[in-house]
Each structure stands twice: as C-alpha cells, then as structure tokens.
mmCIF file of C-alpha atoms in Angstrom:
data_model
loop_
_atom_site.group_PDB
_atom_site.id
_atom_site.type_symbol
_atom_site.label_atom_id
_atom_site.label_comp_id
_atom_site.label_asym_id
_atom_site.label_seq_id
_atom_site.Cartn_x
_atom_site.Cartn_y
_atom_site.Cartn_z
ATOM 1 C CA MET A 1 78.193 85.918 117.971
ATOM 2 C CA SER A 2 79.967 86.979 121.126
ATOM 3 C CA ASN A 3 83.366 87.044 122.769
ATOM 4 C CA LEU A 4 85.019 88.072 119.518
ATOM 5 C CA THR A 5 88.804 88.088 119.628
ATOM 6 C CA TYR A 6 91.398 88.222 116.894
ATOM 7 C CA CYS A 7 94.992 87.040 116.894
ATOM 8 C CA MET A 8 97.944 87.058 114.539
ATOM 9 C CA LYS A 9 100.698 84.495 114.242
ATOM 10 C CA LYS A 10 104.215 85.548 115.252
ATOM 11 C CA LYS A 11 104.545 89.326 115.759
ATOM 12 C CA ASN A 12 101.833 90.493 113.376
ATOM 13 C CA PRO A 13 98.904 92.694 114.494
ATOM 14 C CA ASN A 14 96.055 91.311 116.578
ATOM 15 C CA LEU A 15 92.937 92.658 118.234
ATOM 16 C CA ILE A 16 93.385 94.705 121.382
ATOM 17 C CA SER A 17 91.528 93.482 124.438
ATOM 18 C CA GLU A 18 88.223 95.254 125.047
ATOM 19 C CA SER A 19 89.353 95.956 128.626
ATOM 20 C CA ASN A 20 91.576 98.631 127.059
ATOM 21 C CA GLU A 21 89.609 101.815 127.815
ATOM 22 C CA MET A 22 90.669 103.440 124.530
ATOM 23 C CA VAL A 23 88.783 100.663 122.741
ATOM 24 C CA LYS A 24 85.776 100.969 125.052
ATOM 25 C CA SER A 25 85.349 104.656 124.294
ATOM 26 C CA LEU A 26 85.174 104.218 120.502
ATOM 27 C CA LEU A 27 81.415 103.744 120.447
ATOM 28 C CA ASP A 28 79.942 106.365 118.177
ATOM 29 C CA SER A 29 81.025 109.733 116.819
ATOM 30 C CA GLY A 30 79.825 111.230 113.840
ATOM 31 C CA LEU A 31 84.105 111.619 106.842
ATOM 32 C CA ILE A 32 84.865 107.926 106.319
ATOM 33 C CA LYS A 33 82.924 105.791 108.748
ATOM 34 C CA SER A 34 84.656 102.762 110.196
ATOM 35 C CA PRO A 35 83.081 100.024 112.348
ATOM 36 C CA VAL A 36 84.680 100.205 115.792
ATOM 37 C CA VAL A 37 85.637 96.514 115.650
ATOM 38 C CA SER A 38 87.870 97.135 112.627
ATOM 39 C CA THR A 39 89.734 99.931 114.456
ATOM 40 C CA GLN A 40 90.950 97.514 117.153
ATOM 41 C CA ILE A 41 93.796 96.119 115.025
ATOM 42 C CA ARG A 42 97.092 97.078 116.616
ATOM 43 C CA GLY A 43 99.021 100.124 115.508
ATOM 44 C CA ASN A 44 102.025 98.114 114.280
ATOM 45 C CA PHE A 45 100.036 97.433 111.126
ATOM 46 C CA THR A 46 102.095 98.642 108.160
ATOM 47 C CA LEU A 47 100.834 101.561 106.081
ATOM 48 C CA ALA A 48 100.223 99.186 103.166
ATOM 49 C CA GLN A 49 97.993 96.989 105.345
ATOM 50 C CA SER A 50 96.195 100.032 106.790
ATOM 51 C CA LYS A 51 95.498 101.359 103.281
ATOM 52 C CA MET A 52 94.147 97.960 102.239
ATOM 53 C CA VAL A 53 91.659 97.925 105.111
ATOM 54 C CA THR A 54 90.752 101.579 104.392
ATOM 55 C CA ALA A 55 90.103 100.743 100.717
ATOM 56 C CA ILE A 56 87.677 98.034 101.863
ATOM 57 C CA LEU A 57 86.000 100.506 104.238
ATOM 58 C CA MET A 58 85.534 102.936 101.354
ATOM 59 C CA GLN A 59 83.486 100.308 99.562
ATOM 60 C CA LEU A 60 81.360 99.828 102.680
ATOM 61 C CA GLN A 61 80.329 103.461 103.179
ATOM 62 C CA ASP A 62 76.917 103.117 101.558
ATOM 63 C CA ARG A 63 76.180 99.990 103.589
ATOM 64 C CA ILE A 64 77.293 101.700 106.816
ATOM 65 C CA GLU A 65 75.104 104.773 106.123
ATOM 66 C CA LYS A 66 72.068 102.560 105.465
ATOM 67 C CA ASN A 67 72.812 100.549 108.594
ATOM 68 C CA ILE A 68 72.940 103.719 110.728
ATOM 69 C CA LYS A 69 69.636 104.987 109.301
ATOM 70 C CA ALA A 70 67.944 101.606 109.875
ATOM 71 C CA ARG A 71 68.898 101.323 113.538
ATOM 72 C CA THR A 72 65.434 102.263 114.790
ATOM 73 C CA SER A 73 63.529 100.027 112.349
ATOM 74 C CA ALA A 74 62.045 96.626 113.080
ATOM 75 C CA GLY A 75 64.237 93.647 112.256
ATOM 76 C CA PHE A 76 67.423 95.735 112.446
ATOM 77 C CA SER A 77 70.680 93.802 112.019
ATOM 78 C CA ASN A 78 74.252 94.807 112.846
ATOM 79 C CA ASP A 79 75.470 92.803 109.851
ATOM 80 C CA LEU A 80 76.562 94.768 106.785
ATOM 81 C CA PHE A 81 76.284 91.820 104.410
ATOM 82 C CA ALA A 82 73.351 89.658 103.353
ATOM 83 C CA LEU A 83 73.403 86.217 101.741
ATOM 84 C CA SER A 84 72.542 87.900 98.431
ATOM 85 C CA ASP A 85 76.008 89.534 98.502
ATOM 86 C CA VAL A 86 77.772 86.172 98.594
ATOM 87 C CA THR A 87 79.425 84.441 95.631
ATOM 88 C CA ASP A 88 80.713 80.902 96.261
ATOM 89 C CA GLY A 89 80.458 81.539 100.002
ATOM 90 C CA GLU A 90 82.655 84.626 99.930
ATOM 91 C CA ILE A 91 82.561 88.429 99.783
ATOM 92 C CA THR A 92 85.173 89.824 97.377
ATOM 93 C CA PHE A 93 86.425 93.417 97.317
ATOM 94 C CA LYS A 94 87.895 94.858 94.113
ATOM 95 C CA ILE A 95 90.560 97.430 95.066
ATOM 96 C CA PRO A 96 92.266 99.638 92.442
ATOM 97 C CA PHE A 97 96.027 99.972 92.913
ATOM 98 C CA THR A 98 95.524 103.760 92.928
ATOM 99 C CA ASP A 99 93.522 103.451 96.162
ATOM 100 C CA LEU A 100 96.571 101.874 97.796
ATOM 101 C CA GLY A 101 99.048 104.499 96.597
ATOM 102 C CA VAL A 102 101.443 101.802 95.364
ATOM 103 C CA ARG A 103 104.598 103.142 93.711
ATOM 104 C CA ALA A 104 106.135 101.394 90.714
ATOM 105 C CA ASP A 105 108.834 100.022 93.019
ATOM 106 C CA GLY A 106 106.443 99.200 95.860
ATOM 107 C CA TYR A 107 104.866 95.923 94.745
ATOM 108 C CA ASP A 108 107.257 93.762 96.779
ATOM 109 C CA GLU A 109 106.127 95.636 99.896
ATOM 110 C CA LEU A 110 102.475 95.180 98.885
ATOM 111 C CA GLU A 111 102.961 91.444 98.348
ATOM 112 C CA LYS A 112 104.539 91.089 101.799
ATOM 113 C CA ALA A 113 101.667 93.071 103.349
ATOM 114 C CA CYS A 114 99.178 90.738 101.637
ATOM 115 C CA ARG A 115 100.973 87.621 102.896
ATOM 116 C CA ASP A 116 100.944 88.975 106.438
ATOM 117 C CA ILE A 117 97.316 90.096 106.364
ATOM 118 C CA LEU A 118 96.251 86.622 105.220
ATOM 119 C CA LYS A 119 97.517 85.311 108.588
ATOM 120 C CA LEU A 120 95.027 87.465 110.487
ATOM 121 C CA ASP A 121 92.600 85.073 112.155
ATOM 122 C CA MET A 122 89.634 85.352 114.464
ATOM 123 C CA THR A 123 88.157 83.317 117.305
ATOM 124 C CA TYR A 124 84.585 83.697 118.508
ATOM 125 C CA SER A 125 81.790 81.795 120.241
ATOM 126 C CA GLU A 126 78.791 80.664 118.208
ATOM 127 C CA TYR A 127 75.642 78.937 119.447
ATOM 128 C CA ASN A 128 75.244 75.303 118.370
ATOM 129 C CA GLU A 129 71.578 74.328 118.041
ATOM 130 C CA THR A 130 72.424 70.611 118.111
ATOM 131 C CA THR A 131 74.373 70.614 121.373
ATOM 132 C CA GLY A 132 72.565 73.553 122.944
ATOM 133 C CA GLY A 133 75.870 75.190 123.863
ATOM 134 C CA ASP A 134 78.504 77.466 122.373
ATOM 135 C CA ASP A 135 81.161 76.286 119.946
ATOM 136 C CA LEU A 136 84.567 77.933 119.721
ATOM 137 C CA VAL A 137 84.995 78.924 116.065
ATOM 138 C CA MET A 138 88.389 79.781 114.582
ATOM 139 C CA ARG A 139 88.827 81.103 111.050
ATOM 140 C CA ASN A 140 91.006 83.372 108.947
ATOM 141 C CA ILE A 141 89.452 86.776 108.218
ATOM 142 C CA PHE A 142 90.770 86.969 104.650
ATOM 143 C CA THR A 143 90.655 83.782 102.592
ATOM 144 C CA GLU A 144 92.359 84.855 99.367
ATOM 145 C CA ILE A 145 94.146 87.823 97.823
ATOM 146 C CA ARG A 146 94.827 87.991 94.074
ATOM 147 C CA ILE A 147 97.548 90.394 92.900
ATOM 148 C CA PRO A 148 97.916 91.010 89.130
ATOM 149 C CA THR A 149 101.481 90.847 87.816
ATOM 150 C CA SER A 150 100.903 92.152 84.247
ATOM 151 C CA LYS A 151 102.377 95.613 83.742
ATOM 152 C CA GLU A 152 100.931 98.667 82.011
ATOM 153 C CA ASP A 153 102.215 99.737 78.611
ATOM 154 C CA GLY A 154 104.658 102.646 78.423
ATOM 155 C CA GLY A 155 107.372 101.361 80.733
ATOM 156 C CA THR A 156 105.935 102.930 83.916
ATOM 157 C CA GLY A 157 106.487 99.756 85.905
ATOM 158 C CA ARG A 158 102.934 99.934 87.254
ATOM 159 C CA ARG A 159 100.668 96.917 87.138
ATOM 160 C CA LYS A 160 97.314 96.509 85.423
ATOM 161 C CA GLY A 161 94.064 95.532 87.080
ATOM 162 C CA TYR A 162 92.809 95.349 90.628
ATOM 163 C CA LEU A 163 93.695 93.741 93.926
ATOM 164 C CA LEU A 164 90.974 91.183 94.749
ATOM 165 C CA VAL A 165 90.519 90.545 98.486
ATOM 166 C CA SER A 166 88.122 87.789 99.537
ATOM 167 C CA MET A 167 86.549 87.019 102.913
ATOM 168 C CA SER A 168 84.073 84.428 104.041
ATOM 169 C CA TYR A 169 80.529 85.707 104.616
ATOM 170 C CA LYS A 170 80.709 85.124 108.370
ATOM 171 C CA SER A 171 84.182 86.655 108.670
ATOM 172 C CA ALA A 172 83.072 89.785 106.806
ATOM 173 C CA ASN A 173 80.149 90.357 109.142
ATOM 174 C CA SER A 174 82.325 89.683 112.199
ATOM 175 C CA ALA A 175 85.268 91.886 111.218
ATOM 176 C CA PHE A 176 83.167 94.741 109.792
ATOM 177 C CA GLY A 177 79.977 94.406 111.839
ATOM 178 C CA MET A 178 78.297 97.460 113.365
ATOM 179 C CA ARG A 179 77.378 95.998 116.749
ATOM 180 C CA LYS A 180 79.747 98.443 118.516
ATOM 181 C CA GLY A 181 78.938 101.490 116.399
ATOM 182 C CA TYR A 182 81.358 103.436 114.242
ATOM 183 C CA THR A 183 83.986 106.145 114.263
ATOM 184 C CA GLU A 184 84.664 108.680 111.513
ATOM 185 C CA TYR A 185 87.758 110.402 110.121
ATOM 186 C CA GLN A 186 89.078 112.367 107.154
ATOM 187 C CA LEU A 187 89.912 110.067 104.263
ATOM 188 C CA GLY A 188 92.200 112.413 102.307
ATOM 189 C CA LEU A 189 94.949 112.372 104.950
ATOM 190 C CA ILE A 190 95.528 108.628 104.902
ATOM 191 C CA SER A 191 97.652 108.657 101.754
ATOM 192 C CA LYS A 192 99.817 111.488 103.175
ATOM 193 C CA PHE A 193 100.888 109.858 106.432
ATOM 194 C CA LYS A 194 104.277 108.148 106.422
ATOM 195 C CA SER A 195 103.896 106.600 109.857
ATOM 196 C CA PRO A 196 101.126 104.117 110.717
ATOM 197 C CA ARG A 197 101.182 105.503 114.263
ATOM 198 C CA THR A 198 100.241 108.958 112.994
ATOM 199 C CA LEU A 199 97.320 107.344 111.181
ATOM 200 C CA ARG A 200 96.414 105.390 114.308
ATOM 201 C CA LEU A 201 96.364 108.444 116.568
ATOM 202 C CA TYR A 202 94.579 110.562 113.982
ATOM 203 C CA THR A 203 91.755 108.068 113.460
ATOM 204 C CA TYR A 204 91.315 107.632 117.202
ATOM 205 C CA LEU A 205 91.434 111.293 118.200
ATOM 206 C CA SER A 206 88.972 112.119 115.397
ATOM 207 C CA SER A 207 86.336 110.745 117.762
ATOM 208 C CA TRP A 208 87.227 113.416 120.328
ATOM 209 C CA ARG A 209 87.815 116.493 118.162
ATOM 210 C CA ASP A 210 84.462 118.067 119.070
ATOM 211 C CA ILE A 211 85.233 117.706 122.795
ATOM 212 C CA GLY A 212 88.764 119.048 122.381
ATOM 213 C CA PHE A 213 90.733 116.720 124.629
ATOM 214 C CA TYR A 214 91.196 113.085 125.593
ATOM 215 C CA SER A 215 93.164 111.417 128.403
ATOM 216 C CA ALA A 216 94.450 107.883 127.788
ATOM 217 C CA LYS A 217 95.921 105.550 130.365
ATOM 218 C CA TYR A 218 99.626 105.190 129.603
ATOM 219 C CA GLU A 219 99.553 101.372 129.271
ATOM 220 C CA ASP A 220 96.394 101.499 127.135
ATOM 221 C CA LEU A 221 98.015 103.997 124.801
ATOM 222 C CA LYS A 222 101.159 101.887 124.423
ATOM 223 C CA GLU A 223 99.038 98.827 123.671
ATOM 224 C CA TYR A 224 96.853 100.716 121.218
ATOM 225 C CA LEU A 225 99.915 101.845 119.267
ATOM 226 C CA GLY A 226 101.410 98.371 119.205
ATOM 227 C CA THR A 227 104.451 98.923 121.432
ATOM 228 C CA LEU A 228 103.036 96.966 124.377
ATOM 229 C CA VAL A 229 101.732 93.447 123.730
ATOM 230 C CA TYR A 230 100.133 91.141 126.283
ATOM 231 C CA LYS A 231 100.197 87.358 126.185
ATOM 232 C CA ASN A 232 96.490 87.063 127.018
ATOM 233 C CA ASP A 233 93.232 89.034 127.066
ATOM 234 C CA ALA A 234 93.441 89.318 130.846
ATOM 235 C CA ARG A 235 96.533 91.497 130.274
ATOM 236 C CA THR A 236 98.371 89.843 133.154
ATOM 237 C CA GLU A 237 101.555 88.895 131.279
ATOM 238 C CA VAL A 238 103.582 91.094 128.951
ATOM 239 C CA ALA A 239 104.950 89.569 125.756
ATOM 240 C CA LEU A 240 106.587 92.744 124.438
ATOM 241 C CA ASP A 241 107.249 96.211 125.858
ATOM 242 C CA GLN A 242 109.178 98.010 123.129
ATOM 243 C CA TYR A 243 109.642 101.318 124.969
ATOM 244 C CA VAL A 244 109.657 100.834 128.729
ATOM 245 C CA ALA A 245 110.543 104.409 129.692
ATOM 246 C CA TRP A 246 108.241 107.349 129.008
ATOM 247 C CA SER A 247 111.140 109.351 127.559
ATOM 248 C CA GLU A 248 111.737 106.624 124.941
ATOM 249 C CA PHE A 249 108.034 106.256 124.089
ATOM 250 C CA ARG A 250 107.658 110.037 123.797
ATOM 251 C CA ARG A 251 110.717 110.371 121.539
ATOM 252 C CA ALA A 252 110.154 107.339 119.296
ATOM 253 C CA VAL A 253 106.349 107.217 119.049
ATOM 254 C CA LEU A 254 104.472 110.361 120.072
ATOM 255 C CA MET A 255 106.807 113.108 118.832
ATOM 256 C CA PRO A 256 107.061 111.776 115.238
ATOM 257 C CA ALA A 257 103.274 111.438 115.064
ATOM 258 C CA TYR A 258 102.786 114.911 116.550
ATOM 259 C CA LYS A 259 105.237 116.497 114.074
ATOM 260 C CA GLU A 260 103.747 114.734 111.045
ATOM 261 C CA LEU A 261 100.142 115.617 111.851
ATOM 262 C CA LYS A 262 101.008 119.235 112.758
ATOM 263 C CA SER A 263 102.943 119.622 109.500
ATOM 264 C CA ASN A 264 99.867 118.495 107.565
ATOM 265 C CA ALA A 265 97.735 120.894 109.604
ATOM 266 C CA GLU A 266 100.043 123.826 108.829
ATOM 267 C CA GLU A 267 99.788 122.969 105.120
ATOM 268 C CA GLY A 268 95.985 123.115 105.357
ATOM 269 C CA MET A 269 95.584 119.359 104.841
ATOM 270 C CA ALA A 270 94.501 118.219 108.328
ATOM 271 C CA ASP A 271 91.329 119.167 110.187
ATOM 272 C CA PHE A 272 93.167 119.099 113.537
ATOM 273 C CA TYR A 273 96.443 118.337 115.250
ATOM 274 C CA PHE A 274 97.215 117.472 118.847
ATOM 275 C CA GLU A 275 99.499 118.402 121.694
ATOM 276 C CA PHE A 276 100.151 116.046 124.585
ATOM 277 C CA ASP A 277 101.198 116.153 128.235
ATOM 278 C CA PRO A 278 102.060 113.382 130.717
ATOM 279 C CA ILE A 279 99.770 113.230 133.751
ATOM 280 C CA TYR A 280 101.452 111.968 136.908
ATOM 281 C CA PRO A 281 99.753 110.788 140.121
ATOM 282 C CA GLY A 282 99.977 113.253 142.999
ATOM 283 C CA ALA A 283 103.053 115.452 143.123
ATOM 284 C CA LYS A 284 105.196 112.999 141.158
ATOM 285 C CA LYS A 285 106.685 114.491 137.976
ATOM 286 C CA ARG A 286 109.217 111.882 136.924
ATOM 287 C CA GLY A 287 109.210 108.369 135.541
ATOM 288 C CA ASN A 288 106.271 106.894 133.667
ATOM 289 C CA PRO A 289 102.994 108.867 133.767
ATOM 290 C CA LYS A 290 99.649 107.472 134.798
ATOM 291 C CA GLU A 291 97.922 109.011 131.770
ATOM 292 C CA VAL A 292 98.688 111.018 128.653
ATOM 293 C CA LYS A 293 96.397 113.975 127.971
ATOM 294 C CA PHE A 294 95.851 114.924 124.326
ATOM 295 C CA THR A 295 94.650 118.443 123.553
ATOM 296 C CA ILE A 296 92.956 118.513 120.131
ATOM 297 C CA ILE A 297 93.334 121.755 118.203
ATOM 298 C CA GLN A 298 90.971 122.266 115.278
ATOM 299 C CA THR A 299 92.267 124.049 112.190
ATOM 300 C CA ASP A 300 90.311 126.326 109.828
ATOM 301 C CA LEU A 301 89.706 123.231 107.691
ATOM 302 C CA GLY A 302 88.351 121.403 110.720
ATOM 303 C CA ARG A 303 85.940 124.206 111.578
ATOM 304 C CA GLU A 304 84.767 124.328 107.965
ATOM 305 C CA MET A 305 84.234 120.545 107.980
ATOM 306 C CA GLN A 306 82.299 120.811 111.236
ATOM 307 C CA THR A 307 79.993 123.406 109.693
ATOM 308 C CA MET A 308 79.469 121.189 106.648
ATOM 309 C CA LYS A 309 78.655 118.267 108.911
ATOM 310 C CA GLN A 310 75.996 120.301 110.726
ATOM 311 C CA VAL A 311 74.544 121.401 107.375
ATOM 312 C CA ARG A 312 74.330 117.753 106.198
ATOM 313 C CA LYS A 313 72.537 116.796 109.400
ATOM 314 C CA LEU A 314 70.127 119.688 108.961
ATOM 315 C CA GLN A 315 69.431 118.694 105.363
ATOM 316 C CA ALA A 316 68.684 115.105 106.395
ATOM 317 C CA MET A 317 66.384 116.312 109.163
ATOM 318 C CA LEU A 318 64.468 118.704 106.883
ATOM 319 C CA ILE A 319 64.026 116.019 104.243
ATOM 320 C CA GLU A 320 62.749 113.532 106.806
ATOM 321 C CA LYS A 321 60.585 115.956 108.780
ATOM 322 C CA TYR A 322 59.189 118.323 106.157
ATOM 323 C CA HIS A 323 59.961 116.411 102.926
ATOM 324 C CA ILE A 324 62.071 119.296 101.615
ATOM 325 C CA THR A 325 62.964 118.697 97.959
ATOM 326 C CA GLU A 326 66.412 119.018 96.387
ATOM 327 C CA ALA A 327 65.224 122.147 94.532
ATOM 328 C CA GLU A 328 64.119 123.752 97.799
ATOM 329 C CA TRP A 329 67.387 122.778 99.450
ATOM 330 C CA THR A 330 69.336 124.673 96.779
ATOM 331 C CA ILE A 331 67.430 127.778 97.951
ATOM 332 C CA ILE A 332 67.794 127.061 101.676
ATOM 333 C CA GLU A 333 71.501 126.095 101.829
ATOM 334 C CA PRO A 334 73.041 129.490 100.856
ATOM 335 C CA LEU A 335 70.636 131.254 103.244
ATOM 336 C CA LEU A 336 72.075 129.292 106.203
ATOM 337 C CA SER A 337 75.387 131.174 106.124
ATOM 338 C CA GLY A 338 75.797 133.153 109.348
ATOM 339 C CA ILE A 339 72.628 131.781 110.957
ATOM 340 C CA GLU A 340 73.099 130.735 114.583
ATOM 341 C CA VAL A 341 72.175 127.112 115.220
ATOM 342 C CA SER A 342 70.251 127.959 118.395
ATOM 343 C CA ALA A 343 68.112 130.503 116.535
ATOM 344 C CA LEU A 344 67.426 127.997 113.760
ATOM 345 C CA ARG A 345 66.341 125.348 116.246
ATOM 346 C CA GLU A 346 63.991 127.849 117.882
ATOM 347 C CA GLU A 347 62.470 128.678 114.484
ATOM 348 C CA LEU A 348 61.938 124.993 113.689
ATOM 349 C CA ARG A 349 60.109 124.610 117.002
ATOM 350 C CA ARG A 350 57.951 127.609 116.045
ATOM 351 C CA ILE A 351 57.159 126.036 112.666
ATOM 352 C CA ASP A 352 56.188 122.775 114.402
ATOM 353 C CA SER A 353 53.788 124.722 116.648
ATOM 354 C CA LEU A 354 52.268 126.489 113.648
ATOM 355 C CA LEU A 355 51.763 123.173 111.834
ATOM 356 C CA GLU A 356 50.006 121.728 114.864
ATOM 357 C CA LYS A 357 47.827 124.820 115.290
ATOM 358 C CA LYS A 358 46.897 125.530 111.653
ATOM 359 C CA GLN A 359 46.832 121.947 110.305
ATOM 360 C CA PRO A 360 47.560 123.014 106.701
ATOM 361 C CA ASP A 361 46.530 120.699 103.866
ATOM 362 C CA ASN A 362 50.031 120.819 102.370
ATOM 363 C CA ILE A 363 52.372 120.484 105.345
ATOM 364 C CA HIS A 364 55.478 120.323 103.161
ATOM 365 C CA ALA A 365 54.740 123.542 101.244
ATOM 366 C CA TYR A 366 53.729 125.439 104.393
ATOM 367 C CA ALA A 367 56.833 124.393 106.364
ATOM 368 C CA SER A 368 59.289 125.101 103.551
ATOM 369 C CA GLN A 369 57.724 128.524 102.846
ATOM 370 C CA CYS A 370 57.892 129.501 106.548
ATOM 371 C CA LEU A 371 61.523 128.424 106.803
ATOM 372 C CA ILE A 372 62.673 130.194 103.617
ATOM 373 C CA GLN A 373 60.897 133.421 104.616
ATOM 374 C CA TRP A 374 62.478 133.337 108.082
ATOM 375 C CA LEU A 375 65.960 132.682 106.677
ATOM 376 C CA MET A 376 65.669 135.556 104.174
ATOM 377 C CA LYS A 377 64.577 137.904 106.938
ATOM 378 C CA THR A 378 67.134 136.719 109.520
ATOM 379 C CA ARG A 379 70.350 136.189 107.556
ATOM 380 C CA PRO A 380 73.106 138.758 108.307
#
C-alpha cells in the first residue's frame, strides 16, 4: 500500500498531510508505543475518541514489541495482524469501560464519540494484478461499534460489559501499521488530561524529551493541533483557521496545555513539562512567528523513567548476548545502581575481548561471572 490518506466527513478529524514536518519527524523514539500513522489524526479529536484509540493501542503493545524485535529478520512485515487474527473478515477489540474512564453520566458523550469515529475513512492506492496498475481504494477504518446498554446492579448508573470495536483486516493493518516506526509516551497521564490538545502536545513532545527541545513551524503546529485545516494535501487552500493571530493561538491553545501539563508535573504525575517561545525571522518581534520553540523540562519522575528504560535495554542486551537468566538478572539489577553507563559499556567490551581470547566452554557462565564480579567491585 502507498499514498495513504485519511479524511473525515464534515468537521471531524482527518489525517494530517505528510508534508507537515511535525509528522515527518515522528519516526522512531523509544511507555506505550504507538504506530506513527495513528498519531497523525488531528488534535480536535475529543478526549473520548482519543481514549478509545489509546485503549486499542494498549491491546497492540505485545504485537508492536514483537514487530520491533523482528525488524532485522527475514520475511519481516510492517503489518501487525495476520489472517489468523481475523474473524468473519474483521479484527475486533474488546475495550472495558474502565479503560475509557466513562462516568455514570458520560455515556451520551461516548455514544456521540462512537458515531463520529465510525465516519473516519481512509483512501489509499493498491496494486491490481489484473490491470497491472494501481486502484484507488476507499473504506471506513472502523466498521462497527457495539455499546452495551444494560446497567450494573446497585444503582451506580454504570453499564455492564465491554465496548466492541471492529475493523476490517486491511483497515487495521493500514491504520496501525508499523511502516513509519513508532513513538512512545506515558500511559498513566492520558486519563488525567482534560484537554485533548494537552494530550496531543504531550504525546508528540515525548519523542523529543531526551533531546530537550523541539522547534515547530507555526503553521505545522496549528495544523497538528487541529486549529488550521487545509482543503487538500497540497496545503494550498485553507478551509479553517480558528486562531489567525499568534496572541489568540497562544492564549486559547498553548497556555491551557502548558498549565495543565505543568500542574501534573508539579504533582509528580508527569515525566516532563514544556515551556515555549515564539521564534521570529530576523529582528521582527511582533505578529505571527515563523516557529515555536518548545523547551522540554524533565521532572524527577522523568529521570527515574529514563533510568528504568536504560536498565530494560541493558537487560534485553544481556539476555540476547550472554543468555543471562532471570535468576542472574535479579543479582545484577540491584548492583547497577550508581554505575556509570560509559564504564559499564567499557567493561562489556572487555568481557567480549576475554571471551574471544579465552574461548571458554560455557560462554554464558563465564560472561555472567565476570560481569557480577566487576559490578560488586565497582559499585559505589
């Protein structure tokens, strides 16, 4: 498949053009992993719709991890689904109401979100073996959503059962395919955000937290957050520009998102927050900026998560390289505290040299013993 584009009827979300540089840069970063294609839905998605897509992504995490690990193997596919996953031509996701954070009085909002998300369609080119050319294929991403109406006992007003969201096999692989890589962000914050634009900025800037800053073109940022809509992929005609002036966009869009994320950071719930500054061309300091620079400030939680991420990578590497067992890892992990990464890498290179020189019969036992002895001697 190629030339994938999505569109929504009326004023509902659609896929941002790939000429938007914010979309181009979401290629691969290392919490919940999300295919880059699925992050291109505009930021005027409601929170209920965002949570629905996130709930589906949660059920895809194992598939995404396996896909990432298989990228260097023969016969690798960017598709997350196989024909064996299909029932009656469809992939169905079973989503508990608790995953959506639906209040007892929030089912009308959920039903409206479901009606709107069913309108989301896609258009892509597909090779036709009979004609020898490409066909233009148009289909809805979601084919059916079933919402239980029976209520729980006890007068809580909450409903029983699960939300069932179905997609066609081809639509599932198109909308959640891994051909453009993935981005990653902290799942626990999603239920706390009140604004979908806070969620939108948080998920995007998560890809840049290790670098510490990101500069977005002003028009790209407005489009990404759903306040600027073009009539075509060439982005030559504007259909909607909700906040023309920078002062309006800053007040209505960026400041609320900044305040909400910073408040979560101060409460110890967010791994980072951001500050932003307009960047003007030349000496100009008024009017609309050329770019908006985001400075990403990691919190104590963010630094702790970064350390945990490095530890997970190290564990995976040791298992793959030296076949370290789970029992040995329980010994190694607490010894890593305070060890500098550069020193550890140097020691692993030394162990590799020793393995090549000594050619021990039991490579695994020799490597794990060397590493544990070094850690016990080196730790602060």
